[in-house]
PDB file of C-alpha atoms in Angstrom:
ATOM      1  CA  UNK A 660       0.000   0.000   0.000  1.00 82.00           C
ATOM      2  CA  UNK A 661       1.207   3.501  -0.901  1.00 92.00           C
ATOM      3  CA  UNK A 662       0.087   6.878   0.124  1.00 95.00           C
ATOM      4  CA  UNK A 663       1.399  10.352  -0.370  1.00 96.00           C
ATOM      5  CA  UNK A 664       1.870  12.452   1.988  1.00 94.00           C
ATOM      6  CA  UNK A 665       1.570  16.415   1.636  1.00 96.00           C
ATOM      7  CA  UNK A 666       3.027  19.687   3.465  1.00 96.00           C
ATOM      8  CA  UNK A 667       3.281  23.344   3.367  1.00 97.00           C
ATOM      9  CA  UNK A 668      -0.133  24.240   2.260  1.00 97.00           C
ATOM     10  CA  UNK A 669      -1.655  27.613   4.167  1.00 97.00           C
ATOM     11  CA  UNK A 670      -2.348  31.237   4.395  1.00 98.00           C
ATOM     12  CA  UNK A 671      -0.407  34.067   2.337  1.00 98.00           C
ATOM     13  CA  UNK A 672      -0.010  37.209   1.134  1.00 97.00           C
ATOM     14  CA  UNK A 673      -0.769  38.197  -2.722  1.00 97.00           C
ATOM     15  CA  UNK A 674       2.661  38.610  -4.039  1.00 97.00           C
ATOM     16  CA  UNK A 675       4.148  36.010  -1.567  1.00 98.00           C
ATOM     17  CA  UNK A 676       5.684  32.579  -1.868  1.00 98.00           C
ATOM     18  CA  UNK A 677       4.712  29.191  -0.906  1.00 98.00           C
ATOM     19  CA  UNK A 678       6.377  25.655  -1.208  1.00 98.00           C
ATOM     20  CA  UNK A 679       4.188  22.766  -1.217  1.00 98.00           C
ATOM     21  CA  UNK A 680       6.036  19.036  -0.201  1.00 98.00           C
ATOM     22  CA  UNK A 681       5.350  15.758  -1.486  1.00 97.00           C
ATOM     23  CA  UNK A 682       6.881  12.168  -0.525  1.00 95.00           C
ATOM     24  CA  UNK A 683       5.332   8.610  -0.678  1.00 93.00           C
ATOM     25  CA  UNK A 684       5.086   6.244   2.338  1.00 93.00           C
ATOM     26  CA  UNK A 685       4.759   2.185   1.582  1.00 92.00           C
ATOM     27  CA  UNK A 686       6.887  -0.134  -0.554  1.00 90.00           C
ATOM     28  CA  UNK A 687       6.938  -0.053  -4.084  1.00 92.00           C
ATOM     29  CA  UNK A 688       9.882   0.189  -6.736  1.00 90.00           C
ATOM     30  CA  UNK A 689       9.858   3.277  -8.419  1.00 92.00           C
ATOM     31  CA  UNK A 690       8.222   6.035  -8.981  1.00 94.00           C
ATOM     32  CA  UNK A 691       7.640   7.574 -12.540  1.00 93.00           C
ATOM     33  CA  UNK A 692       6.118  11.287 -13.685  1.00 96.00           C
ATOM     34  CA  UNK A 693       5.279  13.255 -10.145  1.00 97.00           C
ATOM     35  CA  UNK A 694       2.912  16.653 -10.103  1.00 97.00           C
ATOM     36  CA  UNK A 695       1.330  18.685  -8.892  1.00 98.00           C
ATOM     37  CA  UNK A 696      -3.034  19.503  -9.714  1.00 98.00           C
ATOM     38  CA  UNK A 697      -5.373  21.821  -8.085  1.00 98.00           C
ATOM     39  CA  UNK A 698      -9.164  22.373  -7.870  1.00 98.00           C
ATOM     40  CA  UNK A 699     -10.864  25.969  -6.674  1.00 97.00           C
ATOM     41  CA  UNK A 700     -14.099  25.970  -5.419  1.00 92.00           C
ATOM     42  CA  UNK A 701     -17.037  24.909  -8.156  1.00 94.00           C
ATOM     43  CA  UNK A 702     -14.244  24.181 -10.656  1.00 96.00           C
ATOM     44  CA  UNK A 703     -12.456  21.080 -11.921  1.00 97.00           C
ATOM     45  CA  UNK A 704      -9.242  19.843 -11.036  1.00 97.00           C
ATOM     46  CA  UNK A 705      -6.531  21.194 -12.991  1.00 97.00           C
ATOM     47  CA  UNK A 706      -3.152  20.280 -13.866  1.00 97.00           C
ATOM     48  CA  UNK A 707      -0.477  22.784 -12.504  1.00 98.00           C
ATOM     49  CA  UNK A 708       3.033  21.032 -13.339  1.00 98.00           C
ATOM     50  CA  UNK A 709       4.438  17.697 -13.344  1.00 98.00           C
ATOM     51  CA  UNK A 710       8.211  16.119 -13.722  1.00 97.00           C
ATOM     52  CA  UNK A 711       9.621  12.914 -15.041  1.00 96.00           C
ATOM     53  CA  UNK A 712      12.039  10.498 -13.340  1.00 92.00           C
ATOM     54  CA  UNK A 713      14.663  12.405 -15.637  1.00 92.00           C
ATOM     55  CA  UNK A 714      13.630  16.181 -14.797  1.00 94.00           C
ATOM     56  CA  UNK A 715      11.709  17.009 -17.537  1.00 96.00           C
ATOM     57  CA  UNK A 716       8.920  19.544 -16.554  1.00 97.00           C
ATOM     58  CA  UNK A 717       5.756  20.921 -18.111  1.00 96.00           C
ATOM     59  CA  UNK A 718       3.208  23.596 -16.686  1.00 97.00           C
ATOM     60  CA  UNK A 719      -0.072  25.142 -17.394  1.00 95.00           C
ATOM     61  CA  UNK A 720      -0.115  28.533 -18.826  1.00 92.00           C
ATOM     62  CA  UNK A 721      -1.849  30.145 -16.262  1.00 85.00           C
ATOM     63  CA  UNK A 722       1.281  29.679 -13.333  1.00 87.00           C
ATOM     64  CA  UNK A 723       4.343  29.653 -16.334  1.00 78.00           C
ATOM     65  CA  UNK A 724       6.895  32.241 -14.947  1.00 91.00           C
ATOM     66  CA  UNK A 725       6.002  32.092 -11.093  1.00 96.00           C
ATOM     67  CA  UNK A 726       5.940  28.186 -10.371  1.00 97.00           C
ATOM     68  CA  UNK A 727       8.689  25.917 -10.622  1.00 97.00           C
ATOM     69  CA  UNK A 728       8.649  22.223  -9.883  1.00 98.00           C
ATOM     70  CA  UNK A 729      11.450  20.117  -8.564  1.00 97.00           C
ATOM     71  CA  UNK A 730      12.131  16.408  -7.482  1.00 96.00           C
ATOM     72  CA  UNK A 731      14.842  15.069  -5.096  1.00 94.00           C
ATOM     73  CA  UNK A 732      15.015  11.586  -6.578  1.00 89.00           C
ATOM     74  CA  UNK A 733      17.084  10.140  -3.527  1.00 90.00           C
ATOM     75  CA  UNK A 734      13.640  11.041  -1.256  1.00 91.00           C
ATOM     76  CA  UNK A 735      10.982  10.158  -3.932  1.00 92.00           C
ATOM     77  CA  UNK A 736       9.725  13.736  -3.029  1.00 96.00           C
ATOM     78  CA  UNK A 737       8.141  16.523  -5.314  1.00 97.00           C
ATOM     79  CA  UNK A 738       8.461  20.016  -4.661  1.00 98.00           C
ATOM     80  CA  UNK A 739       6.427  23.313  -6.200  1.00 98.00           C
ATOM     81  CA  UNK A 740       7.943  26.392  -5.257  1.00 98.00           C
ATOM     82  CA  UNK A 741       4.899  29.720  -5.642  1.00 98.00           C
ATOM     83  CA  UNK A 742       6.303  32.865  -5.992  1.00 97.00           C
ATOM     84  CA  UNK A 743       4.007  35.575  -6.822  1.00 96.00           C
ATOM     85  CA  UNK A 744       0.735  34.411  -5.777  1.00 97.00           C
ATOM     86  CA  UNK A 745      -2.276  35.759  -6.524  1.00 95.00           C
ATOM     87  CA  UNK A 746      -5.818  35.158  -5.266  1.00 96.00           C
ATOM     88  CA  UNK A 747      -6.719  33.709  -8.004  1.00 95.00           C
ATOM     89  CA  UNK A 748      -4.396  30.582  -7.303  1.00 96.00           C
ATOM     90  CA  UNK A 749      -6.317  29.633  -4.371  1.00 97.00           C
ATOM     91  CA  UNK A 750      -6.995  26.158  -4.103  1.00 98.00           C
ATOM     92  CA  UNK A 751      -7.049  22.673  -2.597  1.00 98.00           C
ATOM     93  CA  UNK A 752      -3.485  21.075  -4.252  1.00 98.00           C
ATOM     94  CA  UNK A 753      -3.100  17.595  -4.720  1.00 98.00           C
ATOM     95  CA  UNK A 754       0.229  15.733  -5.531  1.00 98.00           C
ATOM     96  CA  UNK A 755      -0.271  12.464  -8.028  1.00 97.00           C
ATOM     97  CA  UNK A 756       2.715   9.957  -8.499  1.00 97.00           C
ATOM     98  CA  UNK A 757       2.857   7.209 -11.150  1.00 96.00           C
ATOM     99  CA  UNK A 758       3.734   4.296  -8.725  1.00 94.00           C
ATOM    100  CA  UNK A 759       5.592   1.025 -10.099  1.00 92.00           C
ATOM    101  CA  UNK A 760       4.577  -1.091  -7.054  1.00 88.00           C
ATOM    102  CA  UNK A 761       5.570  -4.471  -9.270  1.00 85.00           C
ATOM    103  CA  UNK A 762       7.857  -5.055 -12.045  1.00 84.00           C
ATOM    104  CA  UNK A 763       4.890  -4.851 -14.246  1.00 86.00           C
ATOM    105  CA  UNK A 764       2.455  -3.019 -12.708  1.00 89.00           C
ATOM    106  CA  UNK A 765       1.812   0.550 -11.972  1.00 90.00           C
ATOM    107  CA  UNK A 766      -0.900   3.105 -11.018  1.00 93.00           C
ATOM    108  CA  UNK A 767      -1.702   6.660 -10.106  1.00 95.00           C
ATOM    109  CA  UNK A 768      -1.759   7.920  -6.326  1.00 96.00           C
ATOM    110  CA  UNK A 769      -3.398  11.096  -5.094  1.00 97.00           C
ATOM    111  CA  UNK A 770      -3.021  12.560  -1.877  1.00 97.00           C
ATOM    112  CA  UNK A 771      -5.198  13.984   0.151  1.00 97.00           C
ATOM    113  CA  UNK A 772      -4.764  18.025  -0.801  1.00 97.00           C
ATOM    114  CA  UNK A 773      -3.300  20.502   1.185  1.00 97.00           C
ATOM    115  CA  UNK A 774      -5.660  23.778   0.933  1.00 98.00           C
ATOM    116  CA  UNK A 775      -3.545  27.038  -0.526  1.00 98.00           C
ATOM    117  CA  UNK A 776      -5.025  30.541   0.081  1.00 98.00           C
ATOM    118  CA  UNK A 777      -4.032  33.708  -1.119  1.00 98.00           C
ATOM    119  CA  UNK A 778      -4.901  36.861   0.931  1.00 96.00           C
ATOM    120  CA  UNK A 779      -5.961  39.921  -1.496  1.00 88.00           C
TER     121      UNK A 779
END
């Protein structure tokens, strides 16, 4: 069984900076593509940014420029660094993880969210 546990979710200032923590708990034998998503109230979820295994990133255009998402292979754990936050990024984040738990199989893991609000 593997969860993921988040951190650093909270309260902050428009124009301030945040850094949201991910790492899995369990057994398993790799982990693949790790990111970040977010949903605001009465919206969908939303991709924000993910990385590969090899550092390769991607990001929505709406947070280009002010987020940046890291990975610390040796601790399985994601990172997204907010700079410049605005109100309108306020939201419940959730990390995902593609999860080899067997040689050949693998699934997706959400955590729970950590809730992110911006002060105006």
């Amino acid at each position: 069984q593997v969860q993921l546990v988040e951190s650093g979710g909270g309260l902050v200032q428009a124009g301030g900076s945040l850094r949201l923590s991910c790492a899995p708990s369990g057994t398993f034998f790799s982990i693949d593509t790790m990111g970040w998503y977010r949903q605001a109230p009465g919206k969908q979820r939303e991709l924000v940014a993910t990385v590969t295994s090899g550092g390769t990133t991607n990001y929505a255009d709406n947070i280009k420029g002010r987020f940046t998402i890291s990975r610390d292979n040796a601790k399985n754990t994601v990172y997204l660094q907010m700079n410049s936050l605005k109100a309108g990024d306020t939201a419940v984040y959730y990390c995902n993880a593609a999860v080899r738990t067997a040689t050949f199989f693998s699934r997706s893991y959400w955590g729970q969210g950590t809730q992110v609000t911006v002060s105006s």
